[in-house]
mmCIF file of C-alpha atoms in Angstrom:
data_model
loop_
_atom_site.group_PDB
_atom_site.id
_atom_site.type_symbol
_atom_site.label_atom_id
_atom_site.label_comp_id
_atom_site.label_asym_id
_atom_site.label_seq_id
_atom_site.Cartn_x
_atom_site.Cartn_y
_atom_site.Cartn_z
ATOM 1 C CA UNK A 6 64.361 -5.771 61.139
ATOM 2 C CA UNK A 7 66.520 -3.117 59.557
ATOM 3 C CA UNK A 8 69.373 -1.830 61.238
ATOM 4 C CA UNK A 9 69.519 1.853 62.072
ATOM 5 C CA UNK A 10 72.747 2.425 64.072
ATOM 6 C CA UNK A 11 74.992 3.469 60.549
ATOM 7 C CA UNK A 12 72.185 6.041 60.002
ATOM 8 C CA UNK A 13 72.946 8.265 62.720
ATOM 9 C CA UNK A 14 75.545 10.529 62.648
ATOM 10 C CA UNK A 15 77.641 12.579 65.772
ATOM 11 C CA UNK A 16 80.424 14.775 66.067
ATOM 12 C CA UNK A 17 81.221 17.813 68.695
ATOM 13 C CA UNK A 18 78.925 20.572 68.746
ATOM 14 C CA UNK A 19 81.111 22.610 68.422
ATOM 15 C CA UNK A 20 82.886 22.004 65.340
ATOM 16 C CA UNK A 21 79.522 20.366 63.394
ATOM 17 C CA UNK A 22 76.290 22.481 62.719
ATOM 18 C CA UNK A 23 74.120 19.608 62.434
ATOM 19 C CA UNK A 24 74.612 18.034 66.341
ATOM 20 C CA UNK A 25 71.932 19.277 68.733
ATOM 21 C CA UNK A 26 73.444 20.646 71.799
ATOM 22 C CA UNK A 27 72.160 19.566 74.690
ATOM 23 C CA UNK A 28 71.980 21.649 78.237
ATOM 24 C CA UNK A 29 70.734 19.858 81.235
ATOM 25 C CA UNK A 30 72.316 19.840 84.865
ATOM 26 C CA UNK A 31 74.702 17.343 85.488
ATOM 27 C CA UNK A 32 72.396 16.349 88.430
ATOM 28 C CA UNK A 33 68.788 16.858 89.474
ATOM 29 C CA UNK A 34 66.749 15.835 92.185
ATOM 30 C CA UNK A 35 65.090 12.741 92.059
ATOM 31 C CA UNK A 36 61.556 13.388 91.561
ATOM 32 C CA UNK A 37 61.513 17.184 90.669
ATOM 33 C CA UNK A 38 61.334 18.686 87.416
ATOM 34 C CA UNK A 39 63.905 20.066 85.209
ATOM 35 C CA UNK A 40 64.679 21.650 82.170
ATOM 36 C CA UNK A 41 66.274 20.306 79.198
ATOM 37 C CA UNK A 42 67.084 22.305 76.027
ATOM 38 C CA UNK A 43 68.321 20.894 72.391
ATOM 39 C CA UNK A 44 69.476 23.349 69.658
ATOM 40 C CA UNK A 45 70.988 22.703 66.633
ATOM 41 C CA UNK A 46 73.151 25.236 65.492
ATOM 42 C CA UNK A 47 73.952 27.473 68.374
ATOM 43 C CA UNK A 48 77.912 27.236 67.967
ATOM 44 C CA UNK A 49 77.872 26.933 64.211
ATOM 45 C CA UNK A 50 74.756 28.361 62.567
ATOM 46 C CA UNK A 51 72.895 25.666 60.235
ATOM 47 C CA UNK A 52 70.955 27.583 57.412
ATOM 48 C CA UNK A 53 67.652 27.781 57.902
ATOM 49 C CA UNK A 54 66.130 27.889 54.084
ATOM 50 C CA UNK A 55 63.440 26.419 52.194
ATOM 51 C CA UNK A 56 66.139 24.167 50.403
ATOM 52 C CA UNK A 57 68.016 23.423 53.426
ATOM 53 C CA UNK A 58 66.748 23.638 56.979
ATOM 54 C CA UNK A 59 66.360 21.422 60.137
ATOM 55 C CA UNK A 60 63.163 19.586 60.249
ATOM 56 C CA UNK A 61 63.214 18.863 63.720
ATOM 57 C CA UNK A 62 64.317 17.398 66.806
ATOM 58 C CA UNK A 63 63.421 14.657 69.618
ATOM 59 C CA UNK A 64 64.833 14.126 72.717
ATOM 60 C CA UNK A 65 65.003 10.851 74.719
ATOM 61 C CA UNK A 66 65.918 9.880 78.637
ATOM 62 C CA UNK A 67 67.502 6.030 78.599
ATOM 63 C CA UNK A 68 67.231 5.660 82.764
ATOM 64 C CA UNK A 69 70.166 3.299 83.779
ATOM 65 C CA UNK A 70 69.670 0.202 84.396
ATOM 66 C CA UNK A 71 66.574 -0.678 81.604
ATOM 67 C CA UNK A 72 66.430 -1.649 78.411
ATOM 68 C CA UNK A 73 64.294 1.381 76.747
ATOM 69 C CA UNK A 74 64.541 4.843 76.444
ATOM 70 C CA UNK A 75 61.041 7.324 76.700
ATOM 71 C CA UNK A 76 60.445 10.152 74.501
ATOM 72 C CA UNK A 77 60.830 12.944 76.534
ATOM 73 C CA UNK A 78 59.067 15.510 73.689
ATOM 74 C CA UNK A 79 59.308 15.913 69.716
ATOM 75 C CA UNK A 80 59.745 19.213 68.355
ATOM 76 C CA UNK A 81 58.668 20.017 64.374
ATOM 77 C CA UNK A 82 59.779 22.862 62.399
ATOM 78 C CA UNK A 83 57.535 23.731 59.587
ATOM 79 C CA UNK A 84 58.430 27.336 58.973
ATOM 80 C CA UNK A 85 61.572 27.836 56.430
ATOM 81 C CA UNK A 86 60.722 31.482 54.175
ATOM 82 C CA UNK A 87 58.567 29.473 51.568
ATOM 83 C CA UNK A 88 55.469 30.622 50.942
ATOM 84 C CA UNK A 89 53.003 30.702 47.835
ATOM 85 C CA UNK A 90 55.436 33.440 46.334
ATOM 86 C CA UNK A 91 58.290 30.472 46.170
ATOM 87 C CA UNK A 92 60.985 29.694 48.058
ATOM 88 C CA UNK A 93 62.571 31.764 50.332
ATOM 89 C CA UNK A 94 60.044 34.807 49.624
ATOM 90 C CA UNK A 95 58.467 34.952 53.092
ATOM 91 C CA UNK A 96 60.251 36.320 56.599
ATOM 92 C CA UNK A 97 58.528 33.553 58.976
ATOM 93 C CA UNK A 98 61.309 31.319 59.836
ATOM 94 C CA UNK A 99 60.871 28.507 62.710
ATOM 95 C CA UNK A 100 63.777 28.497 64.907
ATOM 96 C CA UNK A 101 65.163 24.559 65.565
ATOM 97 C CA UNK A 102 65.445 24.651 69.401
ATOM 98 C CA UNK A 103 63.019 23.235 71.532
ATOM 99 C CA UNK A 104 62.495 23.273 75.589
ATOM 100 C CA UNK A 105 60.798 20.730 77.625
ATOM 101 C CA UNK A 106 60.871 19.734 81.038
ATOM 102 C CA UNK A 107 60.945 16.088 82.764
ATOM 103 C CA UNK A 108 61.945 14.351 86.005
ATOM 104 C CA UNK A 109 62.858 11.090 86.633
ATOM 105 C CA UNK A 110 64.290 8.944 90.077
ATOM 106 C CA UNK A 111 66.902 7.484 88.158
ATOM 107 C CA UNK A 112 70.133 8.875 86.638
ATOM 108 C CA UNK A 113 70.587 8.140 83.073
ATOM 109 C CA UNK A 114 71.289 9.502 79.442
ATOM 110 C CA UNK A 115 69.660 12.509 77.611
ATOM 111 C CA UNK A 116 69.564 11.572 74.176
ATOM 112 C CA UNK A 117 68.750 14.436 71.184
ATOM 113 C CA UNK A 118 68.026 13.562 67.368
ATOM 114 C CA UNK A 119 67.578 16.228 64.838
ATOM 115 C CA UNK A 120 67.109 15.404 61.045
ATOM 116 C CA UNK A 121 68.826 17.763 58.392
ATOM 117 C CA UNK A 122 66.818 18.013 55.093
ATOM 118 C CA UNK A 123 69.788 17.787 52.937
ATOM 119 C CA UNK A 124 72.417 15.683 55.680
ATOM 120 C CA UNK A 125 70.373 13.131 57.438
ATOM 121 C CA UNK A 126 70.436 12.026 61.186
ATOM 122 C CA UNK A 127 72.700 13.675 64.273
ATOM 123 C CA UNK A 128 72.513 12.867 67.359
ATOM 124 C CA UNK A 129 74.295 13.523 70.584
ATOM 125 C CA UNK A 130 73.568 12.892 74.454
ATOM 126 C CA UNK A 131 74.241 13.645 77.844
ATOM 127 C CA UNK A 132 74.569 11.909 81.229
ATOM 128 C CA UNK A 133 72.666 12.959 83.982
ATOM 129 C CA UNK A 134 73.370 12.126 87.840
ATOM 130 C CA UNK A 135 70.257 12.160 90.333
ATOM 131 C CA UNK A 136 71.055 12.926 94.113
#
């Protein structure tokens, strides 16, 4: 089986335009739904162009305690100014953030993956408490 952990890349948010941001409470309530939002670019902004563009993103809840994580939701974005004209001719551009909601009875980890055209895999995550 091939080994995927060197293919992922993270850094801070912050500082990197490829890491999707993730915002989430620190707690929820066990049981009750919440909202979860990933974004790529929203400190640094990542180009959004035919030639280079964020393809899309997929988030993931590891609950503590097991083994494997659930997709939570996959988010594609198809839209990037090409049209039939060429590249870059059109003005429809897909914005890479994506909203979903979830809820869970056990704390755990958010995870987020986004895939850059040109730069590969990020990811980031983010704990979550339940009380």
């Amino acid at each position: 089986m091939p080994d995927f952990s060197g293919l992922f890349q993270s850094a801070d948010w912050k500082k990197e335009k490829h890491v999707p941001l993730l915002e989430a409470p620190d707690t929820v309530k066990k049981g009750e739904l919440f909202r979860v939002n990933a974004t790529v670019g929203k400190e640094i902004g990542h180009p959004n162009k035919t030639e280079h563009h964020i393809r899309w993103i997929e988030v993931y809840f590891l609950p503590q305690g097991e083994k494997f994580s659930y997709q939570i939701g996959r988010a594609e974005f198809s839209a990037h100014g090409e049209s039939v004209q060429g590249p870059d001719t059109s003005t429809v551009y897909t914005h890479h953030e994506v909203s979903l909601s979830f809820k869970t009875d056990k704390p755990g980890t958010i995870y987020a993956s986004s895939f850059c055209n040109i730069h590969g895999l990020w990811q980031s995550s983010k704990e979550i408490k339940v009380g």
